[in-house]
Amino acid sequence: MARRKKVYEGKAKILFEGPEPGTLIQYFKDDENGPEAGSGANVAPISAASEGKGVLNNRLSEFFMAGLNNIGVPTHFIRRLNMREQLVRMAEIIPLEILVRNFATGGISDRLGIPEGMGLPRPIMEYYFKDEKLGTPLVTEEHIIAFGWGNQQDLDDMVELALRVNDFLSGVMLGVGVRLMDFRIEIGRVWDGDYMRLILADEISPDSMTLWDLRQPERADGSVPEPGPLSDVYAELARRIGVLPSNVTHVSKPSLIN
Ligand code: ADP
Ligand code: MG
């Protein structure tokens, strides 16, 4: 019985070869200093704040991706395997982080002086080139086409996909008293024979979203505070959505394939 092959290790996840060609296993780590970061002998302690984060992100990403699959938005998600792992369809990732903004916060407020929390006149899409050495820089559609990361048809399809994801996520979040300020996704290509299509890949979790809490507790004087960032975001979102597993802090090692 051979140990399965690690394909890639990033900050949040480890990818292993899946049981069938064209599949991958995503293992959700707690953080970059989590159990799989080092050589294995010296396991770095996991900070209390991030303990169980990988377990929660695995559940949350499953919940959102399965929901999207159900309404006909294609994603890479196949099924969850265990507390920290899910089986996904392997895709050829387009090297972009696609950010959809509904309300101003972070970069757009800093860059353009738009007040934090302001509703935007329409969802605004931004593209960032997925290269950490370069600091994941903002790029335009011109760059995407000129450098061959995608053509005009891909861009149209990416916008359509991102907007459907936005409507679904915004609605689900609103249902649990959370405002989806912005979120980012990764999109990949898959082939069915000669036919290529774009699917949602990577993950949908608090790591890639800005969430504000619409259920602020009433103050002593009876006034209700303005919405602000959702605190304890992983556990709180998992609790509200209803996917909080009973044993959140259990840390499992990647299992062996049979
Ligand atoms: P990073 O530190 O690069 O963000 P992560 O820890 O999030 O990496 O690991 C996930 C990696 O797997 C990312 O590089 C992402 O592009 C890639 N990935 C996600 N979904 C798929 C998929 N379905 N097929 C191939 N690669 C994927
Ligand atoms: Mg990532």
Tab-separated table of C-alpha atoms and ligand atoms in Angstrom:
chain	number	residue	atom	x	y	z
A	1	MET	CA	0.000	0.000	0.000
A	2	ALA	CA	1.692	3.152	-1.207
A	3	ARG	CA	1.237	6.522	0.399
A	4	ARG	CA	-0.652	8.688	-2.015
A	5	LYS	CA	1.130	11.325	-3.990
A	6	LYS	CA	1.155	14.921	-2.908
A	7	VAL	CA	0.581	17.167	-5.919
A	8	TYR	CA	0.785	20.611	-4.338
A	9	GLU	CA	0.906	22.259	-0.956
A	10	GLY	CA	-0.361	25.809	-0.574
A	11	LYS	CA	-1.153	27.978	2.402
A	12	ALA	CA	-4.557	26.537	3.152
A	13	LYS	CA	-4.707	23.183	1.462
A	14	ILE	CA	-2.759	20.183	0.271
A	15	LEU	CA	-3.706	18.504	-2.984
A	16	PHE	CA	-3.233	14.768	-3.381
A	17	GLU	CA	-3.754	12.600	-6.416
A	18	GLY	CA	-7.312	11.333	-6.414
A	19	PRO	CA	-8.442	7.712	-6.660
A	20	GLU	CA	-9.350	8.090	-10.344
A	21	PRO	CA	-7.712	9.991	-13.192
A	22	GLY	CA	-9.000	13.534	-13.368
A	23	THR	CA	-9.694	13.750	-9.653
A	24	LEU	CA	-7.860	15.295	-6.721
A	25	ILE	CA	-8.208	15.148	-2.973
A	26	GLN	CA	-8.162	18.503	-1.201
A	27	TYR	CA	-6.927	18.359	2.382
A	28	PHE	CA	-7.868	21.472	4.384
A	29	LYS	CA	-5.129	22.581	6.768
A	30	ASP	CA	-5.699	24.728	9.823
A	31	ASP	CA	-3.154	27.330	8.782
A	32	GLU	CA	0.208	27.563	7.106
A	33	ASN	CA	1.921	26.338	10.260
A	34	GLY	CA	-0.520	23.491	10.588
A	35	PRO	CA	0.140	19.784	10.943
A	36	GLU	CA	1.439	19.265	7.428
A	37	ALA	CA	3.630	22.337	7.087
A	38	GLY	CA	6.916	20.888	8.299
A	39	SER	CA	8.767	17.690	7.596
A	40	GLY	CA	6.391	15.811	9.830
A	41	ALA	CA	8.748	15.218	12.720
A	42	ASN	CA	8.368	18.601	14.333
A	43	VAL	CA	4.725	19.423	14.209
A	44	ALA	CA	4.198	23.114	14.790
A	45	PRO	CA	1.557	23.947	17.371
A	46	ILE	CA	-1.710	25.174	15.938
A	47	SER	CA	-2.826	28.506	17.298
A	48	ALA	CA	-6.068	28.415	19.251
A	49	ALA	CA	-7.653	30.869	16.835
A	50	SER	CA	-7.135	28.689	13.819
A	51	GLU	CA	-7.602	25.301	15.450
A	52	GLY	CA	-10.238	23.444	13.534
A	53	LYS	CA	-10.340	26.052	10.762
A	54	GLY	CA	-9.565	23.434	8.125
A	55	VAL	CA	-12.379	21.216	9.371
A	56	LEU	CA	-14.827	24.100	9.186
A	57	ASN	CA	-13.644	25.285	5.769
A	58	ASN	CA	-13.989	21.755	4.428
A	59	ARG	CA	-17.608	21.676	5.626
A	60	LEU	CA	-18.420	25.186	4.475
A	61	SER	CA	-16.883	24.734	1.049
A	62	GLU	CA	-18.810	21.461	0.702
A	63	PHE	CA	-22.033	23.205	1.677
A	64	PHE	CA	-21.644	26.069	-0.810
A	65	MET	CA	-20.285	23.993	-3.692
A	66	ALA	CA	-22.933	21.276	-3.295
A	67	GLY	CA	-25.600	23.983	-3.236
A	68	LEU	CA	-24.192	25.524	-6.404
A	69	ASN	CA	-24.064	22.117	-8.120
A	70	ASN	CA	-27.710	21.703	-7.152
A	71	ILE	CA	-28.835	24.884	-8.851
A	72	GLY	CA	-26.848	24.055	-11.976
A	73	VAL	CA	-23.691	26.103	-11.402
A	74	PRO	CA	-20.818	23.763	-12.264
A	75	THR	CA	-18.167	23.298	-9.565
A	76	HIS	CA	-15.252	20.943	-9.006
A	77	PHE	CA	-16.846	19.461	-5.872
A	78	ILE	CA	-17.634	15.724	-6.042
A	79	ARG	CA	-18.019	14.656	-2.399
A	80	ARG	CA	-16.599	15.106	1.050
A	81	LEU	CA	-14.423	12.205	2.185
A	82	ASN	CA	-13.867	12.950	5.855
A	83	MET	CA	-13.368	15.784	8.336
A	84	ARG	CA	-10.602	17.451	6.365
A	85	GLU	CA	-10.780	16.088	2.863
A	86	GLN	CA	-12.958	16.315	-0.187
A	87	LEU	CA	-12.812	14.726	-3.590
A	88	VAL	CA	-12.825	17.227	-6.458
A	89	ARG	CA	-12.567	17.201	-10.205
A	90	MET	CA	-9.132	18.226	-11.403
A	91	ALA	CA	-9.213	21.427	-13.412
A	92	GLU	CA	-6.704	23.535	-15.272
A	93	ILE	CA	-6.793	26.609	-13.088
A	94	ILE	CA	-6.974	29.978	-14.838
A	95	PRO	CA	-4.230	31.939	-13.020
A	96	LEU	CA	-6.592	34.603	-11.718
A	97	GLU	CA	-8.322	35.365	-8.479
A	98	ILE	CA	-11.693	36.783	-9.443
A	99	LEU	CA	-12.988	39.170	-6.853
A	100	VAL	CA	-16.634	40.199	-6.784
A	101	ARG	CA	-17.519	43.238	-4.701
A	102	ASN	CA	-21.029	44.078	-3.527
A	103	PHE	CA	-20.143	46.550	-0.775
A	104	ALA	CA	-16.993	48.637	-0.476
A	105	THR	CA	-14.374	47.447	1.975
A	106	GLY	CA	-10.618	46.916	1.994
A	107	GLY	CA	-8.737	47.609	-1.233
A	108	ILE	CA	-11.463	49.494	-3.078
A	109	SER	CA	-12.039	51.847	-0.160
A	110	ASP	CA	-8.292	52.465	0.201
A	111	ARG	CA	-7.618	52.891	-3.507
A	112	LEU	CA	-10.660	54.893	-4.536
A	113	GLY	CA	-11.686	56.528	-1.288
A	114	ILE	CA	-15.101	54.900	-1.257
A	115	PRO	CA	-16.517	54.818	2.263
A	116	GLU	CA	-16.149	51.464	4.019
A	117	GLY	CA	-19.464	49.639	3.956
A	118	MET	CA	-21.045	51.580	1.100
A	119	GLY	CA	-23.261	49.568	-1.228
A	120	LEU	CA	-21.905	49.545	-4.771
A	121	PRO	CA	-24.194	50.469	-7.675
A	122	ARG	CA	-23.629	47.013	-9.176
A	123	PRO	CA	-21.396	44.035	-8.437
A	124	ILE	CA	-17.873	45.023	-9.427
A	125	MET	CA	-15.509	42.402	-10.698
A	126	GLU	CA	-11.747	42.647	-10.266
A	127	TYR	CA	-9.087	40.267	-11.533
A	128	TYR	CA	-5.822	39.559	-9.740
A	129	PHE	CA	-2.966	37.632	-11.290
A	130	LYS	CA	-2.315	34.571	-9.141
A	131	ASP	CA	1.381	35.057	-8.467
A	132	GLU	CA	2.383	35.573	-4.886
A	133	LYS	CA	5.946	36.643	-5.683
A	134	LEU	CA	4.445	39.578	-7.549
A	135	GLY	CA	1.990	40.255	-4.739
A	136	THR	CA	-1.082	38.993	-6.646
A	137	PRO	CA	-1.404	42.216	-8.675
A	138	LEU	CA	-4.619	43.683	-10.023
A	139	VAL	CA	-4.888	43.151	-13.796
A	140	THR	CA	-7.381	44.170	-16.454
A	141	GLU	CA	-9.233	42.236	-19.125
A	142	GLU	CA	-6.644	43.557	-21.593
A	143	HIS	CA	-3.866	41.756	-19.706
A	144	ILE	CA	-5.902	38.565	-19.523
A	145	ILE	CA	-6.454	38.482	-23.260
A	146	ALA	CA	-3.002	39.786	-24.260
A	147	PHE	CA	-1.179	37.214	-22.122
A	148	GLY	CA	-3.475	34.374	-23.141
A	149	TRP	CA	-4.877	33.521	-19.708
A	150	GLY	CA	-8.293	33.571	-21.335
A	151	ASN	CA	-10.093	34.843	-24.414
A	152	GLN	CA	-13.148	37.084	-24.697
A	153	GLN	CA	-15.495	34.104	-24.516
A	154	ASP	CA	-13.770	32.903	-21.329
A	155	LEU	CA	-14.150	36.365	-19.820
A	156	ASP	CA	-17.865	36.431	-20.635
A	157	ASP	CA	-18.285	32.955	-19.151
A	158	MET	CA	-16.274	33.868	-16.052
A	159	VAL	CA	-18.434	36.926	-15.420
A	160	GLU	CA	-21.618	34.911	-15.834
A	161	LEU	CA	-20.354	32.187	-13.502
A	162	ALA	CA	-19.144	34.678	-10.901
A	163	LEU	CA	-22.460	36.539	-10.918
A	164	ARG	CA	-24.437	33.347	-10.397
A	165	VAL	CA	-22.154	32.392	-7.525
A	166	ASN	CA	-22.608	35.900	-6.139
A	167	ASP	CA	-26.401	35.746	-6.182
A	168	PHE	CA	-26.469	32.318	-4.590
A	169	LEU	CA	-23.938	33.159	-1.874
A	170	SER	CA	-25.451	36.575	-1.139
A	171	GLY	CA	-28.869	34.984	-0.680
A	172	VAL	CA	-27.643	32.156	1.518
A	173	MET	CA	-25.682	34.613	3.652
A	174	LEU	CA	-28.607	36.993	3.998
A	175	GLY	CA	-30.692	34.064	5.223
A	176	VAL	CA	-28.349	33.676	8.196
A	177	GLY	CA	-27.990	37.380	8.918
A	178	VAL	CA	-24.703	37.895	7.125
A	179	ARG	CA	-23.860	40.407	4.418
A	180	LEU	CA	-21.533	39.196	1.672
A	181	MET	CA	-19.383	42.268	1.154
A	182	ASP	CA	-17.043	40.631	-1.329
A	183	PHE	CA	-15.581	37.259	-2.163
A	184	ARG	CA	-13.034	35.780	-4.504
A	185	ILE	CA	-13.076	32.610	-6.510
A	186	GLU	CA	-10.848	30.594	-8.771
A	187	ILE	CA	-12.119	29.143	-12.011
A	188	GLY	CA	-10.704	26.204	-13.941
A	189	ARG	CA	-11.131	24.500	-17.277
A	190	VAL	CA	-12.320	20.926	-17.698
A	191	TRP	CA	-12.781	18.946	-20.873
A	192	ASP	CA	-15.636	16.648	-21.751
A	193	GLY	CA	-14.160	15.147	-24.885
A	194	ASP	CA	-13.352	18.060	-27.167
A	195	TYR	CA	-15.704	20.365	-25.344
A	196	MET	CA	-14.116	22.717	-22.811
A	197	ARG	CA	-16.080	24.417	-20.071
A	198	LEU	CA	-15.336	26.525	-17.050
A	199	ILE	CA	-16.142	25.363	-13.546
A	200	LEU	CA	-15.793	26.871	-10.113
A	201	ALA	CA	-12.719	25.428	-8.363
A	202	ASP	CA	-10.623	25.904	-5.207
A	203	GLU	CA	-12.824	26.698	-2.188
A	204	ILE	CA	-15.592	28.894	-0.884
A	205	SER	CA	-14.877	29.669	2.739
A	206	PRO	CA	-14.334	32.622	5.063
A	207	ASP	CA	-10.702	32.647	3.864
A	208	SER	CA	-11.918	34.159	0.613
A	209	MET	CA	-14.857	36.310	1.735
A	210	THR	CA	-15.487	39.506	3.652
A	211	LEU	CA	-18.560	39.023	5.816
A	212	TRP	CA	-20.411	41.549	7.910
A	213	ASP	CA	-22.828	40.693	10.661
A	214	LEU	CA	-26.382	41.960	10.263
A	215	ARG	CA	-27.401	40.504	13.633
A	216	GLN	CA	-25.673	42.881	15.987
A	217	PRO	CA	-26.831	42.625	19.572
A	218	GLU	CA	-28.975	45.507	20.771
A	219	ARG	CA	-27.162	48.029	22.967
A	220	ALA	CA	-28.249	48.767	26.530
A	221	ASP	CA	-29.966	51.968	25.329
A	222	GLY	CA	-32.039	49.971	22.846
A	223	SER	CA	-30.203	51.165	19.722
A	224	VAL	CA	-28.874	48.667	17.200
A	225	PRO	CA	-25.256	49.079	16.020
A	226	GLU	CA	-24.402	49.385	12.344
A	227	PRO	CA	-23.306	46.141	10.686
A	228	GLY	CA	-19.614	45.341	11.129
A	229	PRO	CA	-17.235	42.447	10.491
A	230	LEU	CA	-18.553	39.053	11.580
A	231	SER	CA	-16.465	37.933	14.533
A	232	ASP	CA	-15.159	34.403	15.094
A	233	VAL	CA	-16.046	34.011	11.458
A	234	TYR	CA	-15.296	30.319	10.823
A	235	ALA	CA	-17.168	28.902	13.788
A	236	GLU	CA	-19.945	31.486	13.691
A	237	LEU	CA	-20.705	30.993	10.002
A	238	ALA	CA	-20.559	27.199	10.371
A	239	ARG	CA	-22.953	27.440	13.329
A	240	ARG	CA	-25.431	29.689	11.515
A	241	ILE	CA	-25.330	27.635	8.328
A	242	GLY	CA	-25.734	24.486	10.425
A	243	VAL	CA	-22.650	22.555	9.363
A	244	LEU	CA	-20.689	22.707	12.604
A	245	PRO	CA	-19.404	19.193	13.234
A	246	SER	CA	-19.546	18.062	16.861
A	247	ASN	CA	-15.815	17.464	17.140
A	248	VAL	CA	-14.325	20.572	15.593
A	249	THR	CA	-10.893	20.434	17.106
A	250	HIS	CA	-10.101	16.892	16.070
A	251	VAL	CA	-6.989	17.044	13.894
A	252	SER	CA	-6.693	14.150	11.487
A	253	LYS	CA	-3.736	13.326	9.312
A	254	PRO	CA	-4.352	12.669	5.645
A	255	SER	CA	-5.487	9.073	5.357
A	256	LEU	CA	-4.049	6.437	3.058
A	257	ILE	CA	-5.775	5.381	-0.089
A	258	ASN	CA	-7.022	1.808	-0.135
B	1	ADP	P1	-2.566	28.853	-2.383
B	1	ADP	O1	-1.657	29.005	-1.216
B	1	ADP	O2	-1.858	28.830	-3.712
B	1	ADP	O3	-3.814	29.698	-2.344
B	1	ADP	P2	-4.149	26.635	-1.436
B	1	ADP	O4	-3.564	26.252	-0.131
B	1	ADP	O5	-5.455	27.370	-1.460
B	1	ADP	O6	-3.093	27.359	-2.343
B	1	ADP	O7	-4.204	25.302	-2.286
B	1	ADP	C1	-5.068	25.089	-3.318
B	1	ADP	C2	-4.378	25.073	-4.674
B	1	ADP	O8	-5.064	24.148	-5.492
B	1	ADP	C3	-4.454	26.416	-5.372
B	1	ADP	O9	-3.234	26.670	-6.056
B	1	ADP	C4	-5.584	26.214	-6.388
B	1	ADP	O10	-5.389	26.982	-7.553
B	1	ADP	C5	-5.484	24.749	-6.689
B	1	ADP	N1	-6.769	24.119	-7.035
B	1	ADP	C6	-7.963	24.314	-6.437
B	1	ADP	N2	-8.927	23.570	-6.996
B	1	ADP	C7	-8.342	22.860	-7.991
B	1	ADP	C8	-8.819	21.908	-8.964
B	1	ADP	N3	-10.083	21.539	-9.009
B	1	ADP	N4	-7.913	21.415	-9.857
B	1	ADP	C9	-6.616	21.798	-9.818
B	1	ADP	N5	-6.103	22.683	-8.929
B	1	ADP	C10	-6.951	23.210	-8.021
B	2	MG	MG	-5.816	29.436	-1.779
